[in-house]
Amino acid sequence: MPELPEVETTRRGIAPHVVNNAVTKIVIRQYQLRWPIPRAIKTQLPGQTIISVDRRAKYLLLKTDSHCIILHLGMSGSLRILNEMSKPEKHDHVDIVFKNGKVLRFRDPRRFGSLFWTKDDPLSHIRLISLGIEPFDKKFTGDFLFEHSRKKTCNVKFFIMNAKILVGVGNIYASESLFAAGISPLRIAGSISKKRYTQLVNSIISILKRAIKSGGTSLKDFKQSDGQLGYFTQQLNVYGKTNEPCPHCQKDIKQVTLNQRSTFYCASCQT
Ligand SMILES: [Zn+2]
């Protein structure tokens, strides 16, 4: 599933090709994504120029002077830049064709992605308005997590994966960040000190940044006609490493199910 670093990598990959380019047409082969694509986009988008590509959580915001495309890649979605229109494959649901000949193609085999079209502020869209803080926001600090976790009786992994508090920490990043900060995923969120939350914030930011940097190496693919974004493959310390030695203490990595998600940690290094 595309996580925040992959979405950010996608944003950086497509932006140079689509910003300041006028759309000549949009081809929609499948309207039924997680929510139906609004039909108005078919007639309203052509003739408009994309002025920016932003990101909020895992949503990409392609703004024109009057509207915004809000795109989510869902479980299996991807965007590619093609140099010219080529024969679409089975799951290629949407093509946005630009005046300079480039095509932005949206593929989504499982169709959990979505494409909204709005003339209102995208940040006030129903899917976005309740989202929590961005991990790269200056206000995302140890103080922030400390204040928001007081009286919370859930475990800390559940707490940092709650998109109403903080966006961008999926299952892999939650396990890896907690390991880097030495915090057990089983700890009660409300019982963790400000100092330890500061360590956790630093871990989350550096792990996400590293992932984006590593994703950046695949950006060259956007220049190829069949450019498929390669998802990042960074060194993982605990995720998926059940019974392998902890890189710090050599004891076995444990796997437990927390909040219905596989969770990996070192019981000796994480307390
Ligand atoms: Zn260890």
Coordinates of C-alpha atoms and ligand atoms in Angstrom, one line a residue:
M1 CA 0.0 0.0 0.0
P2 CA 1.4 3.4 -0.9
E3 CA 2.4 5.2 2.3
L4 CA 3.2 8.9 2.9
P5 CA 6.8 8.6 1.5
E6 CA 5.6 7.0 -1.7
V7 CA 2.9 9.6 -2.1
E8 CA 5.4 12.4 -1.5
T9 CA 7.8 10.7 -4.0
T10 CA 4.9 10.5 -6.5
R11 CA 4.2 14.2 -5.9
R12 CA 7.8 15.2 -6.6
G13 CA 7.9 12.9 -9.6
I14 CA 4.8 14.2 -11.4
A15 CA 5.0 17.9 -10.4
P16 CA 7.6 19.0 -13.0
H17 CA 5.7 17.3 -15.8
V18 CA 2.2 18.7 -15.0
V19 CA 2.7 22.1 -13.3
N20 CA 2.0 25.0 -15.7
N21 CA 0.6 22.6 -18.3
A22 CA -2.8 23.0 -19.8
V23 CA -5.1 19.9 -19.8
T24 CA -6.6 19.1 -23.3
K25 CA -8.7 16.2 -22.2
I26 CA -9.4 13.7 -19.5
V27 CA -10.2 10.1 -20.4
I28 CA -12.1 8.2 -17.7
R29 CA -12.6 4.4 -18.4
Q30 CA -13.8 3.5 -14.9
Y31 CA -15.8 5.9 -12.8
Q32 CA -16.4 3.5 -9.9
L33 CA -13.4 3.9 -7.6
R34 CA -13.9 3.9 -3.8
W35 CA -16.2 6.7 -4.5
P36 CA -17.5 7.6 -8.0
I37 CA -15.4 10.1 -9.9
P38 CA -17.6 13.3 -10.3
R39 CA -18.7 13.5 -13.9
A40 CA -18.4 17.2 -14.0
I41 CA -14.6 16.9 -14.3
K42 CA -15.0 15.5 -17.8
T43 CA -16.1 18.8 -19.2
Q44 CA -14.7 21.2 -16.6
L45 CA -11.0 20.2 -16.5
P46 CA -10.1 20.5 -20.2
G47 CA -8.7 24.0 -20.9
Q48 CA -7.6 24.4 -17.3
T49 CA -3.9 24.6 -16.3
I50 CA -2.5 22.8 -13.3
I51 CA -0.8 25.4 -11.2
S52 CA 0.5 23.3 -8.3
V53 CA 0.8 19.8 -7.0
D54 CA 0.5 19.6 -3.2
R55 CA 0.1 16.8 -0.7
R56 CA -2.0 16.5 2.5
A57 CA -1.6 13.2 4.3
K58 CA -1.8 10.7 1.5
Y59 CA -4.0 12.9 -0.8
L60 CA -2.4 14.6 -3.8
L61 CA -3.9 18.0 -4.6
L62 CA -3.6 19.1 -8.2
K63 CA -4.8 22.7 -8.3
T64 CA -6.0 24.7 -11.2
D65 CA -7.1 28.4 -11.0
S66 CA -10.6 27.5 -10.1
H67 CA -10.7 23.8 -9.0
C68 CA -8.7 21.1 -7.4
I69 CA -8.3 17.4 -8.2
I70 CA -8.0 15.4 -4.9
L71 CA -6.4 12.1 -5.6
H72 CA -5.8 9.1 -3.3
L73 CA -3.9 6.1 -4.4
G74 CA -5.8 3.7 -2.1
M75 CA -4.3 0.2 -1.7
S76 CA -2.8 -0.3 -5.1
G77 CA -2.9 2.9 -7.0
S78 CA -0.1 4.5 -9.0
L79 CA 0.5 7.4 -11.2
R80 CA 2.8 7.5 -14.2
I81 CA 3.9 10.1 -16.7
L82 CA 3.8 8.9 -20.3
N83 CA 5.3 10.9 -23.1
E84 CA 2.4 10.1 -25.4
M85 CA -0.9 8.2 -25.3
S86 CA -0.2 4.5 -25.4
K87 CA -2.7 1.7 -25.3
P88 CA -4.2 1.5 -21.7
E89 CA -4.0 -1.7 -19.8
K90 CA -6.8 -3.3 -17.8
H91 CA -6.5 -1.2 -14.6
D92 CA -5.6 2.1 -16.2
H93 CA -8.8 4.0 -15.2
V94 CA -7.9 7.7 -15.9
D95 CA -5.7 9.6 -18.3
I96 CA -5.2 13.3 -18.0
V97 CA -3.8 14.5 -21.3
F98 CA -1.7 17.7 -21.5
K99 CA -1.1 20.2 -24.3
N100 CA 2.6 19.3 -24.4
G101 CA 1.7 15.7 -25.2
K102 CA 2.4 14.3 -21.7
V103 CA -0.2 11.9 -20.2
L104 CA -0.7 11.4 -16.4
R105 CA -2.1 7.9 -16.1
F106 CA -3.8 6.6 -13.0
R107 CA -3.8 2.8 -12.5
D108 CA -5.6 1.2 -9.6
P109 CA -6.2 -2.6 -9.8
R110 CA -8.1 -2.8 -6.5
R111 CA -10.0 0.4 -7.0
F112 CA -9.7 1.6 -3.4
G113 CA -8.3 4.8 -4.7
S114 CA -10.4 7.9 -5.2
L115 CA -10.5 11.0 -7.4
F116 CA -12.5 14.0 -6.2
W117 CA -13.1 17.3 -8.1
T118 CA -13.9 20.4 -6.1
K119 CA -14.0 24.2 -6.5
D120 CA -13.9 24.6 -2.7
D121 CA -10.8 24.7 -0.5
P122 CA -9.5 21.1 -0.7
L123 CA -8.4 21.2 2.9
S124 CA -12.0 21.6 3.9
H125 CA -13.1 18.6 1.9
I126 CA -15.0 16.0 4.0
R127 CA -12.2 13.4 3.6
L128 CA -9.4 15.9 4.6
I129 CA -10.9 18.2 7.2
S130 CA -10.4 15.9 10.2
L131 CA -6.9 14.9 9.4
G132 CA -4.3 15.4 12.1
I133 CA -0.9 17.2 11.9
E134 CA 1.6 16.5 9.2
P135 CA 4.9 14.9 10.4
F136 CA 7.0 17.7 8.7
D137 CA 4.9 20.5 10.3
K138 CA 7.0 22.6 12.7
K139 CA 4.3 22.1 15.3
F140 CA 4.8 18.4 15.3
T141 CA 7.0 18.1 18.5
G142 CA 7.3 16.0 21.6
D143 CA 5.1 18.5 23.3
F144 CA 2.4 18.0 20.7
L145 CA 2.3 14.2 21.2
F146 CA 2.6 14.6 25.0
E147 CA -0.3 17.0 25.2
H148 CA -2.5 15.0 22.9
S149 CA -1.8 11.7 24.6
R150 CA -2.7 12.7 28.2
K151 CA -5.5 10.5 29.6
K152 CA -5.3 8.2 26.5
T153 CA -5.5 4.6 27.5
C154 CA -4.8 3.1 24.1
N155 CA -1.3 1.7 23.3
V156 CA 1.2 4.1 21.8
K157 CA 1.3 2.4 18.4
F158 CA -2.4 2.8 18.0
F159 CA -2.0 6.5 19.1
I160 CA 0.6 7.4 16.5
M161 CA -1.3 5.6 13.8
N162 CA -4.4 7.6 14.5
A163 CA -4.7 9.9 11.4
K164 CA -6.9 12.3 13.4
I165 CA -3.8 13.0 15.6
L166 CA -1.0 12.5 13.1
V167 CA -0.9 11.5 9.5
G168 CA 1.7 9.5 7.6
V169 CA 2.6 6.8 10.2
G170 CA 1.5 3.5 8.6
N171 CA 2.1 0.1 10.1
I172 CA 5.7 -0.3 8.9
Y173 CA 6.7 3.2 10.0
A174 CA 5.0 2.8 13.4
S175 CA 7.0 -0.4 14.2
E176 CA 10.3 1.1 12.9
S177 CA 9.9 4.5 14.7
L178 CA 9.0 2.9 18.0
F179 CA 12.1 0.7 17.7
A180 CA 14.3 3.6 16.9
A181 CA 13.0 5.5 19.9
G182 CA 13.3 2.5 22.2
I183 CA 9.6 2.6 23.1
S184 CA 7.5 -0.6 23.4
P185 CA 4.5 -0.5 21.1
L186 CA 2.5 -2.0 24.1
R187 CA 3.0 1.0 26.3
I188 CA -0.1 3.1 27.2
A189 CA 0.1 6.3 25.2
G190 CA -0.9 8.4 28.2
S191 CA 1.9 7.1 30.4
I192 CA 4.9 8.1 28.2
S193 CA 7.0 11.1 29.2
K194 CA 7.5 14.2 27.1
K195 CA 11.2 13.4 26.7
R196 CA 10.4 10.0 25.2
Y197 CA 7.8 11.6 22.9
T198 CA 10.5 14.0 21.7
Q199 CA 12.7 11.0 20.8
L200 CA 9.8 9.4 19.0
V201 CA 9.0 12.5 17.0
N202 CA 12.7 12.7 15.9
S203 CA 12.5 9.0 14.9
I204 CA 9.3 9.4 13.0
I205 CA 10.7 12.4 11.1
S206 CA 14.0 10.9 10.2
I207 CA 12.5 7.5 9.1
L208 CA 10.0 9.2 6.9
K209 CA 12.7 11.5 5.4
R210 CA 14.9 8.6 4.8
A211 CA 12.1 6.8 3.0
I212 CA 11.4 9.8 0.8
K213 CA 15.0 10.2 0.0
S214 CA 15.3 6.5 -1.0
G215 CA 12.1 6.8 -3.0
G216 CA 13.7 9.7 -4.8
T217 CA 16.1 7.4 -6.4
S218 CA 13.3 6.0 -8.5
L219 CA 12.2 9.4 -9.8
K220 CA 14.2 8.9 -13.0
D221 CA 11.5 6.4 -13.9
F222 CA 9.1 9.3 -14.4
K223 CA 11.1 10.2 -17.5
Q224 CA 10.6 6.9 -19.1
S225 CA 7.6 6.2 -21.2
D226 CA 6.7 3.2 -19.2
G227 CA 7.8 4.8 -15.9
Q228 CA 6.5 2.9 -13.0
L229 CA 7.2 4.3 -9.6
G230 CA 9.3 1.9 -7.6
Y231 CA 8.3 1.9 -3.9
F232 CA 11.0 2.5 -1.5
T233 CA 13.0 -0.3 0.0
Q234 CA 14.8 1.0 3.0
Q235 CA 16.6 -1.0 5.6
L236 CA 14.1 -2.3 8.1
N237 CA 15.2 -3.1 11.6
V238 CA 12.2 -4.9 13.1
Y239 CA 9.3 -4.9 10.6
G240 CA 8.8 -8.4 9.2
K241 CA 11.8 -9.7 11.2
T242 CA 10.1 -12.2 13.5
N243 CA 12.6 -14.3 15.4
E244 CA 15.5 -12.6 13.7
P245 CA 18.2 -11.0 15.9
C246 CA 17.6 -7.5 17.0
P247 CA 20.3 -5.3 15.4
H248 CA 21.1 -3.8 18.8
C249 CA 21.1 -6.6 21.3
Q250 CA 20.8 -9.8 19.1
K251 CA 17.8 -11.1 21.0
D252 CA 14.9 -12.3 18.9
I253 CA 12.4 -9.8 17.4
K254 CA 8.9 -10.5 18.7
Q255 CA 5.7 -10.3 16.6
V256 CA 2.4 -9.6 18.2
T257 CA -1.0 -8.5 16.9
L258 CA -2.0 -5.1 18.2
N259 CA -5.2 -3.4 17.0
Q260 CA -5.5 -6.2 14.4
R261 CA -2.1 -5.3 12.9
S262 CA 1.1 -7.2 12.9
T263 CA 3.5 -5.5 15.2
F264 CA 7.3 -6.2 15.5
Y265 CA 9.5 -5.1 18.4
C266 CA 12.4 -6.0 20.6
A267 CA 11.2 -6.7 24.1
S268 CA 14.7 -6.0 25.5
C269 CA 15.5 -2.7 23.7
Q270 CA 11.9 -1.3 23.7
T271 CA 10.4 -0.6 27.1
Ligands
ZN1 ZN 17.1 -5.4 21.0

